[in-house]
Amino acid sequence: MRTLHVELGERSYPIYIGAGILNTLGELSAKHGLTRKSPHLIVTDDQVAPHYLAQVEEQLKSEGYTVISHIVPSGESSKSLQVYEEVMTTAINGKLDRSSAVFALGGGVVGDLAGFVAATYMRGVTFVQIPTTILAHDSSVGGKVAVNHPLAKNMIGAFHQPVMVVYDVNTLMSLPPREVSSGLAEMVKHGLILDRDFAYWCRENGSKLLSLEPEALIYGLERGCAIKADVVSQDEREGGLRAILNLGHTIGHAIEAVGGYGRFLHGEAIAIGMAGSARLAEKLGRPADLHNETVSMLKAVNLPVTLPDDVSVDRIMDAMQHDKKFAEGQMVFIVPESIGSVSIVKDVPVEAVRSVVEQLKGEG
Amino acid sequence: MRTLHVELGERSYPIYIGAGILNTLGELSAKHGLTRKSPHLIVTDDQVAPHYLAQVEEQLKSEGYTVISHIVPSGESSKSLQVYEEVMTTAINGKLDRSSAVFALGGGVVGDLAGFVAATYMRGVTFVQIPTTILAHDSSVGGKVAVNHPLAKNMIGAFHQPVMVVYDVNTLMSLPPREVSSGLAEMVKHGLILDRDFAYWCRENGSKLLSLEPEALIYGLERGCAIKADVVSQDEREGGLRAILNLGHTIGHAIEAVGGYGRFLHGEAIAIGMAGSARLAEKLGRPADLHNETVSMLKAVNLPVTLPDDVSVDRIMDAMQHDKKFAEGQMVFIVPESIGSVSIVKDVPVEAVRSVVEQLKGEG
């Protein structure tokens, strides 16, 4: 088992990564001071529950814990205020108190939803993350939790750090190939923004990662989490530096929105977005091989790097105007300087962005 | 204008108290760094809006601010997830961003609702409190914000400190007499838990407070806020000491619940609860004049100290079992030691509490 520490002062916490470590969940819970006097709540979804819920419940019960579970439908639609209220109802009926914990067993949706429940139930209780996707290596570091408002994603949320993350790579073995690639998009992104060697390592080890070879997976997740943890430690509440984590996300979020949040997976959309950011960088005078190199890294883990023909450039541009990263009306982009280094550029001309989106389509 | 500082490290903030200080709201907002580039949201209710909303909007606009407003129905029913979502919709449509602020113009309900919006809109934005009730001198110190779940009050919330509180006592002049007394209940409570002299001052100045004599009011609010701020500074997240602020609240919340949150005002219910706590103290061996003294202080500001005949003791006892202050199944009571001093007593026998509730009724 590998242990990575996220340094956030009194809110610091460890990420445990390994194969088969779900079998130590009860022990780890005791180590982190979870009380046996109060009930705890496991939130999961109907895709994950059949595989791992019984195991997690048994593990905690065998260590003397009382647990109840709430299963939500899998998918983004569960990040709604309505499902949030239903989970709250289960927590109240289950008599959770201020010493209780909420466990998120699943991917990003479950983590965001259960995390926001933990952040706000009785004004905040203990939160434990058990990610079951590769994508969640990103969302489980940094404490950003949220649900969606019908008008916009992630508008309602909080910063609420877990007390621990238990990352058992065995839970990743049943992921469909598209989900694997989608998750690897954030891993490659962590290399692209801050670690040139890691970016090239991802490219070289693309096929091992795609086939979920444990050693490569554990190294990749640990390094990916470590890079993100490093950024978050320096800017917990997203005041400045943390924005670099949004490489590819401005265009990516617009692609997700225009696709109706079903057509493109998150990682697919941001992969296309990162290809776009590299094109934008070249337009703004950065080295001319950035796009080729970025695209080769993304292709190494089977990610798309162009927009399908039928996607409207106008709708992508419209969707970007609603992106919440335009603080105070300014258009901000994360632009690569070289592989492993980015900068935050304010006042990027809208026309340059439009031209990039047109190019992304033209190449498809 | 008096200024009181609530010391909470990087979350410290001032409370401004005075007559007519709403006229300086724009200036104070600028002093606290509110940006003129982003829109701000005023949340108020339909009782307060006709009196003060136009003035607040004008004040902010005259200083160059862009503001939008959302008016909710007055009363506890607005502390629902549904109204919360409606306010979020207004914020999104009004294009509030991360640099925006939410102003709460009103009493405790508006403060709790708007505060929870501020705590969770885009994972947290700036919050400004403009209390228009005496009761809000209590709720505007300490950063506890929340909405209700259909199954229980204040179950969904956060700790979110304002950047400033602007307390204009002129806004209190239109309060109905019952609301005045209800607010004074928390003021007397602050004396009872920590400041013997202030408790007696409240009794001596009861009629001045009831007639809203500005000098007495400003002194009483400042001292009440200061005592609460002192407790909150030592225990921001309610880990221990802060529990003493719950004097009278365990029985009080049960009285409110059994009365259906309409029959008794909050201050009335906790006044009866504080009379009960004094009885309980005597039963547990504390000085025999506690109940008489406590009752005389509450009566001096026209508060009830007994339960009406038709209120069922069984239902009060049932309601108390659901109170969230019973952490890990233990029954905790705040018990007076003398006037101006309390202690936290765990494992108070249920029978002693039942006997106190019966006495509260017998005296009516």
XYZ file of C-alpha atoms in Angstrom:
728
model
C 0.000 0.000 0.000
C 1.317 3.457 -0.980
C 0.452 6.494 1.132
C 0.387 10.004 -0.251
C -0.159 12.977 2.068
C -2.215 15.966 0.967
C -0.838 18.866 3.018
C -3.568 21.290 4.059
C -2.646 22.247 7.619
C -5.272 20.954 10.048
C -7.239 19.585 7.092
C -4.362 17.391 5.813
C -5.253 13.829 4.876
C -3.707 10.688 3.391
C -4.533 8.952 0.115
C -3.979 5.201 0.381
C -3.378 3.505 -2.977
C -2.989 -0.228 -3.539
C -4.431 -3.466 -4.855
C -6.939 -5.139 -2.514
C -6.791 -2.469 0.199
C -10.588 -2.311 0.558
C -9.990 -5.246 2.909
C -8.366 -2.854 5.360
C -11.129 -0.220 5.281
C -12.429 -0.995 8.778
C -8.953 -0.870 10.244
C -8.178 2.418 8.467
C -11.468 3.894 9.703
C -10.525 3.028 13.281
C -7.052 4.476 12.755
C -8.658 7.752 11.657
C -10.777 7.921 14.777
C -14.239 7.081 13.409
C -16.503 6.382 16.340
C -18.347 3.070 16.773
C -21.075 4.839 18.781
C -22.687 6.623 15.820
C -24.035 5.187 12.563
C -22.236 5.939 9.288
C -23.650 6.344 5.787
C -22.320 4.819 2.555
C -23.445 6.591 -0.624
C -22.941 4.675 -3.867
C -24.629 4.176 -7.249
C -26.487 1.326 -8.889
C -23.529 0.417 -11.116
C -21.002 0.193 -8.300
C -23.255 -1.264 -5.579
C -23.547 -4.805 -7.060
C -19.743 -5.101 -7.206
C -18.467 -3.551 -3.981
C -21.189 -2.401 -1.576
C -21.541 -5.718 0.269
C -17.769 -5.929 0.698
C -17.529 -2.397 2.096
C -20.467 -2.942 4.473
C -19.002 -6.246 5.725
C -15.590 -4.689 6.218
C -16.966 -1.891 8.376
C -19.356 -4.154 10.293
C -16.588 -6.655 11.027
C -14.744 -3.814 12.781
C -17.789 -3.033 14.911
C -19.256 -0.180 12.885
C -22.953 0.474 12.251
C -23.550 1.411 8.611
C -26.508 2.282 6.425
C -26.425 2.712 2.656
C -28.060 4.900 0.048
C -27.896 3.869 -3.621
C -28.460 6.554 -6.276
C -28.901 6.028 -10.031
C -25.545 6.158 -11.788
C -24.810 9.236 -13.903
C -24.762 13.000 -13.733
C -28.526 13.257 -13.092
C -27.883 12.178 -9.495
C -25.988 15.410 -8.838
C -29.312 17.217 -8.313
C -30.766 18.997 -5.296
C -33.572 16.436 -5.333
C -31.263 13.421 -4.950
C -29.254 15.445 -2.407
C -32.407 15.901 -0.314
C -33.174 12.165 -0.582
C -29.713 11.294 0.756
C -30.274 13.808 3.590
C -33.558 12.037 4.390
C -31.735 8.693 4.656
C -29.139 10.306 6.934
C -31.775 11.793 9.249
C -33.872 8.612 9.356
C -30.689 6.639 10.010
C -30.037 8.950 12.993
C -26.622 10.120 11.810
C -25.224 12.648 14.269
C -22.313 15.055 14.318
C -19.833 12.241 14.949
C -21.021 10.227 11.943
C -19.171 9.892 8.650
C -20.351 9.809 5.041
C -18.492 7.378 2.739
C -18.500 8.023 -1.016
C -18.123 4.677 -2.825
C -17.947 5.416 -6.549
C -16.737 7.853 -9.159
C -16.898 11.618 -9.466
C -20.683 11.956 -9.319
C -20.982 9.948 -6.105
C -17.954 11.744 -4.634
C -19.368 15.183 -5.405
C -22.862 14.350 -4.143
C -21.826 12.478 -0.989
C -19.172 15.108 -0.317
C -21.730 17.901 -0.434
C -23.964 15.902 1.914
C -20.990 15.499 4.281
C -20.177 19.216 3.984
C -23.694 20.308 4.942
C -25.339 17.591 7.063
C -25.615 19.213 10.510
C -23.218 21.856 9.124
C -20.537 19.319 8.274
C -19.536 15.774 9.223
C -16.589 13.485 8.437
C -16.093 12.481 4.808
C -14.324 9.380 3.436
C -13.686 8.802 -0.272
C -13.459 5.364 -1.876
C -12.959 6.115 -5.585
C -13.864 3.364 -8.058
C -12.840 5.151 -11.275
C -9.576 6.524 -12.643
C -11.221 9.901 -13.205
C -11.866 10.114 -9.458
C -8.104 10.298 -8.810
C -8.626 13.884 -9.849
C -11.899 14.693 -8.099
C -10.909 12.966 -4.844
C -8.032 15.398 -4.309
C -8.864 18.964 -3.423
C -12.128 18.869 -1.523
C -14.326 20.389 -4.220
C -17.817 18.964 -3.778
C -21.010 20.070 -5.512
C -24.377 19.367 -7.043
C -25.773 20.885 -10.229
C -28.385 23.599 -10.617
C -30.747 23.084 -13.571
C -29.145 26.185 -15.152
C -25.495 25.250 -14.657
C -23.172 22.488 -13.438
C -21.456 22.532 -10.031
C -23.011 25.874 -9.062
C -23.993 24.653 -5.585
C -21.183 23.284 -3.495
C -18.459 23.643 -0.924
C -14.831 22.920 -0.129
C -14.862 19.941 2.216
C -11.767 17.775 2.616
C -12.051 14.033 3.328
C -10.265 12.519 6.335
C -8.857 9.849 4.030
C -9.084 8.480 0.501
C -8.911 4.711 0.066
C -8.034 3.934 -3.535
C -8.191 0.213 -4.303
C -7.087 -0.313 -7.909
C -8.872 -3.671 -7.966
C -12.137 -1.716 -8.172
C -10.976 -0.302 -11.523
C -10.775 -3.683 -13.278
C -14.435 -3.673 -14.283
C -14.328 -0.202 -15.902
C -15.370 -0.053 -19.581
C -12.499 0.993 -21.936
C -14.003 4.434 -22.679
C -14.162 5.174 -18.944
C -10.548 4.097 -18.562
C -9.417 6.495 -21.285
C -11.586 9.275 -19.894
C -9.929 8.910 -16.499
C -6.462 8.877 -18.028
C -7.188 12.302 -19.569
C -6.834 13.933 -16.130
C -3.675 11.918 -15.485
C -2.087 13.160 -18.723
C -3.301 16.665 -17.856
C -1.397 16.573 -14.562
C 1.759 15.793 -16.536
C 1.061 18.500 -19.101
C 0.630 21.260 -16.517
C 3.503 20.524 -14.136
C 5.603 17.446 -14.876
C 7.206 16.957 -18.288
C 8.715 13.582 -17.367
C 5.373 12.267 -16.164
C 3.663 13.427 -19.363
C 6.155 11.446 -21.435
C 5.895 8.504 -19.020
C 2.122 8.447 -19.657
C 2.760 8.339 -23.414
C 5.317 5.534 -23.133
C 3.116 3.539 -20.789
C -0.165 4.213 -22.574
C -0.867 0.597 -23.429
C -0.033 -0.632 -19.902
C -2.399 1.982 -18.465
C -5.133 1.075 -20.945
C -4.831 -2.591 -19.990
C -4.943 -1.645 -16.281
C -1.577 -3.195 -15.468
C -1.512 -2.700 -11.651
C 2.054 -1.478 -11.273
C 1.682 1.198 -13.959
C -1.756 2.144 -12.660
C -0.578 2.564 -9.063
C 2.388 4.670 -10.161
C 0.264 6.795 -12.493
C -2.467 7.391 -9.903
C 0.042 8.206 -7.195
C 1.945 10.661 -9.382
C -1.298 12.192 -10.726
C -2.702 12.622 -7.202
C 0.636 14.015 -5.984
C 0.742 16.717 -8.654
C -2.819 17.738 -7.937
C -2.206 17.654 -4.170
C 0.798 19.899 -4.636
C -1.304 22.516 -6.447
C -4.188 22.267 -3.987
C -1.848 22.618 -0.998
C -0.740 25.960 -2.360
C -4.236 27.233 -3.163
C -6.944 25.339 -1.296
C -9.816 27.704 -2.117
C -9.004 28.294 -5.761
C -7.793 31.848 -5.374
C -5.176 31.710 -8.104
C -2.698 28.914 -8.903
C -5.354 26.204 -8.739
C -6.780 27.544 -11.988
C -3.991 25.740 -13.888
C -5.863 22.504 -13.159
C -8.461 23.785 -15.609
C -6.225 23.165 -18.642
C -8.590 22.100 -21.424
C -11.656 22.586 -19.233
C -13.051 25.832 -20.669
C -13.474 24.343 -24.133
C -14.116 20.913 -22.591
C -17.038 22.042 -20.441
C -18.587 23.738 -23.464
C -18.257 20.484 -25.451
C -19.932 18.552 -22.621
C -22.768 21.090 -22.416
C -23.387 21.140 -26.164
C -23.316 17.334 -26.228
C -25.978 17.290 -23.472
C -23.660 15.631 -20.906
C -24.180 12.192 -22.430
C -22.430 12.167 -25.757
C -18.910 12.964 -24.499
C -17.382 11.634 -21.307
C -15.678 14.303 -19.176
C -12.183 13.103 -20.050
C -12.995 12.937 -23.760
C -14.260 16.501 -23.739
C -11.232 17.870 -21.893
C -8.878 15.890 -24.161
C -10.349 17.765 -27.131
C -10.102 20.915 -24.996
C -6.411 20.291 -24.263
C -5.714 19.767 -27.963
C -7.457 23.134 -28.458
C -5.381 24.803 -25.727
C -2.207 23.615 -27.448
C -3.419 25.126 -30.739
C -4.266 28.358 -28.895
C -0.770 28.377 -27.376
C 0.801 28.162 -30.822
C -1.425 31.024 -31.994
C -0.232 33.093 -29.028
C 3.404 32.515 -29.957
C 4.354 29.428 -27.926
C 6.543 26.652 -29.461
C 5.185 25.172 -32.671
C 5.381 21.497 -31.654
C 3.044 21.827 -28.660
C -0.035 20.638 -30.505
C 1.684 17.618 -32.079
C 3.206 16.515 -28.784
C -0.030 17.029 -26.807
C -2.040 15.127 -29.383
C 0.402 12.202 -29.369
C 0.061 11.902 -25.582
C -3.695 11.927 -25.700
C -3.836 9.435 -28.560
C -1.536 7.092 -26.613
C -4.421 6.547 -24.177
C -7.106 6.396 -26.876
C -8.571 9.857 -26.379
C -10.231 11.977 -29.082
C -8.429 15.179 -30.109
C -10.861 16.641 -32.659
C -14.499 17.707 -32.731
C -17.001 15.686 -34.773
C -18.330 17.464 -37.884
C -21.884 17.892 -36.621
C -20.936 19.918 -33.517
C -21.771 23.606 -34.020
C -18.947 26.103 -33.453
C -21.510 28.789 -32.546
C -23.018 26.643 -29.822
C -19.581 25.855 -28.374
C -18.792 29.590 -28.298
C -22.156 30.374 -26.667
C -21.688 27.697 -24.019
C -18.281 29.158 -23.133
C -19.791 32.536 -22.293
C -21.619 30.833 -19.415
C -18.525 29.189 -18.033
C -17.931 30.347 -14.476
C -14.214 30.732 -15.092
C -14.895 34.132 -16.675
C -14.574 35.992 -13.363
C -15.733 39.594 -13.552
C -16.428 39.334 -17.260
C -12.833 38.567 -18.233
C -11.959 35.657 -20.509
C -9.264 33.532 -18.908
C -7.427 30.611 -20.524
C -4.819 28.181 -19.280
C -2.201 28.158 -22.026
C 0.687 25.652 -22.327
C 4.174 27.203 -22.405
C 5.870 23.855 -23.074
C 5.111 20.235 -22.163
C 4.960 20.293 -18.338
C 4.381 24.016 -17.944
C 1.372 26.313 -18.352
C 0.452 29.915 -17.647
C -2.800 31.717 -16.864
C -3.550 34.171 -19.662
C -6.288 36.778 -19.125
C -8.011 38.636 -21.958
C -7.514 35.991 -24.612
C -9.203 37.392 -27.766
C -12.521 35.641 -28.428
C -11.644 35.453 -32.120
C -8.513 33.394 -31.408
C -10.645 30.941 -29.438
C -13.235 30.721 -32.207
C -10.527 30.050 -34.749
C -9.172 27.221 -32.545
C -12.600 25.624 -32.206
C -13.020 25.814 -35.997
C -9.638 24.128 -36.438
C -10.587 21.358 -33.970
C -13.534 20.631 -36.205
C -11.687 20.968 -39.483
C -9.237 18.293 -38.399
C -12.025 15.804 -37.624
C -21.356 54.150 15.419
C -19.952 51.396 17.664
C -17.657 48.720 16.232
C -17.285 45.294 17.758
C -14.696 42.842 16.425
C -15.419 39.135 16.211
C -11.987 37.487 16.423
C -11.746 34.420 14.220
C -8.261 34.595 12.709
C -8.444 35.163 8.974
C -12.246 35.021 9.219
C -12.482 37.901 11.743
C -15.092 40.539 11.025
C -16.603 43.700 12.533
C -20.142 44.313 13.731
C -21.171 47.943 13.243
C -23.968 49.075 15.559
C -25.677 52.456 15.494
C -28.764 54.524 14.687
C -29.086 55.440 11.007
C -25.956 53.620 9.837
C -27.710 52.030 6.861
C -26.849 55.340 5.197
C -23.197 54.305 5.245
C -23.698 50.838 3.776
C -22.171 51.663 0.394
C -19.154 53.238 2.002
C -18.702 50.271 4.364
C -19.008 47.859 1.428
C -16.231 49.697 -0.393
C -14.115 49.694 2.762
C -14.473 45.911 2.929
C -13.293 45.480 -0.626
C -16.526 44.579 -2.403
C -15.913 44.862 -6.125
C -17.943 47.166 -8.381
C -17.267 44.857 -11.347
C -19.591 42.042 -10.248
C -23.292 42.160 -9.380
C -24.401 41.584 -5.782
C -27.572 39.990 -4.440
C -29.823 41.282 -1.653
C -32.048 38.640 -0.054
C -34.917 39.936 2.077
C -38.509 39.057 2.964
C -41.897 40.546 2.126
C -42.257 42.142 5.579
C -38.890 43.889 5.529
C -38.741 44.794 1.832
C -41.408 47.568 1.900
C -39.557 49.342 4.727
C -35.861 49.075 3.851
C -35.126 47.410 0.495
C -35.321 50.594 -1.602
C -33.011 52.382 0.844
C -30.438 49.582 0.773
C -30.541 49.338 -3.025
C -30.147 53.121 -3.387
C -27.285 53.203 -0.936
C -25.328 50.553 -2.829
C -26.149 51.980 -6.261
C -25.103 55.470 -5.199
C -21.663 54.015 -4.452
C -21.453 52.502 -7.916
C -22.596 48.949 -7.117
C -24.837 46.763 -9.288
C -27.439 44.979 -7.163
C -30.315 42.592 -7.726
C -32.851 41.526 -5.101
C -34.778 38.414 -4.182
C -37.784 38.711 -1.853
C -38.957 35.569 -0.019
C -42.158 35.143 2.013
C -41.529 36.056 5.658
C -41.451 33.206 8.145
C -39.774 29.884 8.783
C -41.273 28.260 5.674
C -38.728 30.158 3.574
C -35.901 28.163 5.152
C -36.625 25.308 2.717
C -34.499 23.697 0.016
C -37.094 24.847 -2.500
C -36.753 28.544 -1.634
C -32.979 28.031 -1.446
C -33.003 26.742 -5.042
C -35.134 29.731 -6.122
C -32.594 32.157 -4.643
C -29.816 30.226 -6.421
C -31.748 30.637 -9.690
C -31.895 34.406 -9.159
C -28.162 34.455 -8.445
C -27.319 32.505 -11.611
C -29.667 34.519 -13.813
C -28.231 37.698 -12.298
C -24.771 36.456 -13.322
C -23.278 36.570 -9.838
C -19.686 35.345 -9.940
C -17.067 34.376 -7.373
C -16.388 38.010 -6.536
C -20.067 38.752 -5.807
C -21.594 39.165 -2.363
C -24.912 38.076 -0.878
C -26.544 40.575 1.528
C -29.037 39.289 4.097
C -31.504 42.079 4.904
C -33.822 40.772 7.623
C -34.091 38.583 10.681
C -32.872 35.104 11.484
C -34.717 33.296 8.686
C -33.341 35.583 5.982
C -29.873 35.471 7.559
C -29.832 31.670 7.695
C -31.169 31.251 4.157
C -29.049 33.942 2.497
C -26.034 32.791 4.492
C -26.411 29.228 3.240
C -26.727 30.576 -0.308
C -23.519 32.581 0.232
C -21.790 29.523 1.731
C -22.588 27.309 -1.262
C -23.046 29.487 -4.378
C -20.021 28.578 -6.532
C -18.641 26.918 -3.364
C -18.818 30.105 -1.324
C -19.005 33.865 -1.880
C -18.859 36.941 0.340
C -21.662 37.366 2.889
C -22.940 40.595 4.498
C -25.530 40.665 7.281
C -27.966 43.526 7.823
C -30.100 42.364 10.779
C -33.505 43.978 11.192
C -34.571 42.189 14.381
C -33.242 42.018 17.931
C -33.174 38.222 17.750
C -30.699 38.490 14.855
C -28.092 39.966 17.216
C -27.705 36.345 18.206
C -27.872 34.637 14.814
C -25.655 37.199 13.083
C -22.700 36.286 15.288
C -21.075 32.938 14.787
C -21.524 32.042 11.144
C -24.093 29.283 11.604
C -26.277 29.226 8.487
C -28.844 26.615 7.500
C -32.095 25.596 5.908
C -34.584 23.075 7.265
C -35.217 19.523 6.120
C -38.895 18.475 6.233
C -37.925 16.045 9.022
C -35.924 18.456 11.189
C -34.858 22.079 11.569
C -31.403 23.389 10.601
C -30.202 19.955 9.473
C -28.694 21.297 6.233
C -26.167 24.056 6.669
C -22.647 25.314 7.037
C -20.363 27.581 9.032
C -19.870 30.692 6.901
C -18.742 33.955 8.490
C -19.894 37.318 7.116
C -17.320 39.968 6.162
C -19.297 42.500 8.180
C -22.552 42.966 10.074
C -24.297 46.340 9.755
C -26.769 46.699 12.611
C -28.920 49.809 12.283
C -31.170 50.048 15.354
C -33.545 52.324 13.429
C -34.706 49.206 11.561
C -35.946 47.775 14.866
C -38.499 50.539 15.504
C -41.231 48.850 13.504
C -40.948 45.485 15.296
C -44.158 44.215 16.969
C -43.889 43.987 20.793
C -43.872 40.170 20.851
C -40.914 40.151 18.421
C -39.088 42.657 20.625
C -39.472 40.434 23.689
C -38.525 37.350 21.719
C -35.284 39.003 20.652
C -34.515 40.133 24.172
C -34.666 36.484 25.304
C -31.283 35.830 23.628
C -29.903 39.043 25.140
C -30.887 37.934 28.650
C -29.493 34.471 27.857
C -26.090 35.971 27.082
C -26.126 37.559 30.532
C -27.283 34.353 32.204
C -24.498 32.207 30.732
C -21.478 34.492 31.133
C -22.132 37.944 32.576
C -23.942 38.372 35.887
C -23.806 42.190 35.756
C -25.285 42.244 32.270
C -28.112 39.893 33.306
C -29.045 42.274 36.126
C -28.609 45.279 33.802
C -31.170 43.681 31.448
C -33.626 43.294 34.332
C -33.146 46.911 35.493
C -33.454 48.268 31.964
C -36.279 45.979 30.878
C -38.752 48.771 30.222
C -36.228 50.877 28.279
C -35.408 47.856 26.126
C -39.080 47.091 25.572
C -39.709 50.686 24.468
C -36.668 50.509 22.122
C -34.868 53.398 23.771
C -31.819 53.713 21.402
C -29.088 54.138 24.001
C -30.183 51.080 26.004
C -30.721 49.111 22.819
C -27.280 49.893 21.409
C -25.610 48.993 24.710
C -27.629 45.784 25.074
C -26.985 44.642 21.510
C -23.294 45.433 21.736
C -22.862 43.584 25.013
C -24.983 40.653 23.803
C -22.993 40.389 20.572
C -19.719 40.713 22.473
C -20.527 37.832 24.809
C -21.538 35.617 21.918
C -18.487 36.659 19.889
C -16.276 35.771 22.836
C -17.686 32.237 22.972
C -17.573 31.770 19.190
C -13.967 32.982 19.026
C -12.997 30.171 21.375
C -14.975 27.477 19.561
C -15.870 28.416 16.000
C -17.089 24.985 14.892
C -19.082 24.081 17.983
C -16.683 21.475 19.303
C -17.309 22.133 22.977
C -17.655 25.478 24.775
C -20.081 26.855 22.205
C -22.699 24.459 23.553
C -23.282 26.831 26.488
C -25.101 29.112 24.041
C -27.786 26.431 23.972
C -29.041 27.310 27.460
C -32.800 26.771 27.354
C -32.665 25.530 23.767
C -33.167 21.797 24.290
C -36.530 22.280 25.970
C -37.142 25.391 23.843
C -36.718 23.609 20.503
C -39.096 20.889 21.668
C -41.669 23.543 22.604
C -41.331 25.134 19.162
C -41.695 21.769 17.430
C -44.755 20.738 19.433
C -46.304 24.156 18.816
C -45.768 23.664 15.070
C -43.312 26.585 14.755
C -46.092 29.135 14.689
C -47.581 29.235 18.164
C -44.410 30.191 20.066
C -41.773 32.615 18.838
C -38.202 31.334 19.211
C -37.417 33.659 22.121
C -40.638 32.762 23.909
C -39.876 29.049 23.646
C -36.310 29.409 24.917
C -37.496 31.690 27.751
C -39.695 28.840 28.958
C -36.717 26.529 28.349
C -34.426 28.742 30.454
C -36.967 28.751 33.277
C -36.906 24.949 32.952
C -33.096 24.825 33.008
C -33.106 26.828 36.234
C -35.548 24.349 37.775
C -33.362 21.485 36.573
C -30.328 23.170 38.147
C -32.084 23.325 41.500
C -32.988 19.636 41.171
C -29.320 18.832 40.495
C -28.246 20.660 43.652
C -27.515 24.197 42.450
C -28.560 27.271 44.502
C -32.255 27.415 45.334
C -32.880 30.990 44.125
C -31.840 30.315 40.521
C -35.351 29.782 39.255
C -36.803 32.871 40.959
C -33.995 35.108 39.721
C -34.113 33.737 36.169
C -37.871 34.124 36.005
C -37.706 37.732 37.239
C -35.248 38.597 34.478
C -37.382 37.032 31.771
C -40.554 38.658 33.095
C -38.829 42.054 33.049
C -38.858 41.855 29.251
C -42.362 40.377 29.002
C -41.392 36.782 28.271
C -43.412 33.684 29.218
C -41.887 31.335 31.807
C -44.477 28.566 31.948
C -46.107 26.119 29.545
C -49.794 26.515 28.657
C -52.088 23.778 30.036
C -52.908 22.215 26.703
C -49.294 21.384 25.781
C -48.619 17.656 26.186
C -45.656 16.678 28.358
C -45.293 13.422 26.390
C -45.006 15.247 23.105
C -42.377 17.625 24.532
C -40.379 14.628 25.774
C -40.701 12.874 22.390
C -39.594 15.971 20.513
C -36.495 16.221 22.708
C -35.350 12.748 21.684
C -34.960 14.077 18.129
C -32.929 17.075 19.164
C -29.534 16.945 17.502
C -27.788 18.005 20.677
C -27.923 14.399 21.901
C -24.577 13.486 20.341
C -23.900 9.751 20.294
C -27.103 9.020 22.196
C -26.100 10.992 25.288
C -28.467 13.479 26.864
C -26.684 16.775 27.382
C -28.050 19.817 29.219
C -26.699 23.291 29.838
C -27.284 23.846 33.547
C -26.950 27.186 35.405
C -24.465 27.179 38.292
C -25.376 30.723 39.348
C -26.594 33.852 37.496
C -23.869 34.480 34.894
C -22.381 30.978 34.920
C -23.394 27.625 33.424
C -21.919 24.171 32.946
C -22.388 21.406 30.407
C -23.846 18.359 32.141
C -23.889 15.043 30.296
C -26.161 12.132 31.216
C -28.901 14.171 32.831
C -31.558 11.603 33.906
C -34.575 11.709 31.583
C -36.879 11.521 34.622
C -35.480 14.764 36.064
C -36.194 16.477 32.754
C -39.745 15.093 32.615
C -40.391 16.307 36.130
C -39.176 19.808 35.159
C -41.460 19.911 32.102
C -44.386 18.845 34.305
C -43.545 21.648 36.742
C -43.381 24.206 33.924
C -46.936 23.231 33.067
C -48.216 23.037 36.624
C -47.178 26.631 37.206
C -49.135 27.897 34.202
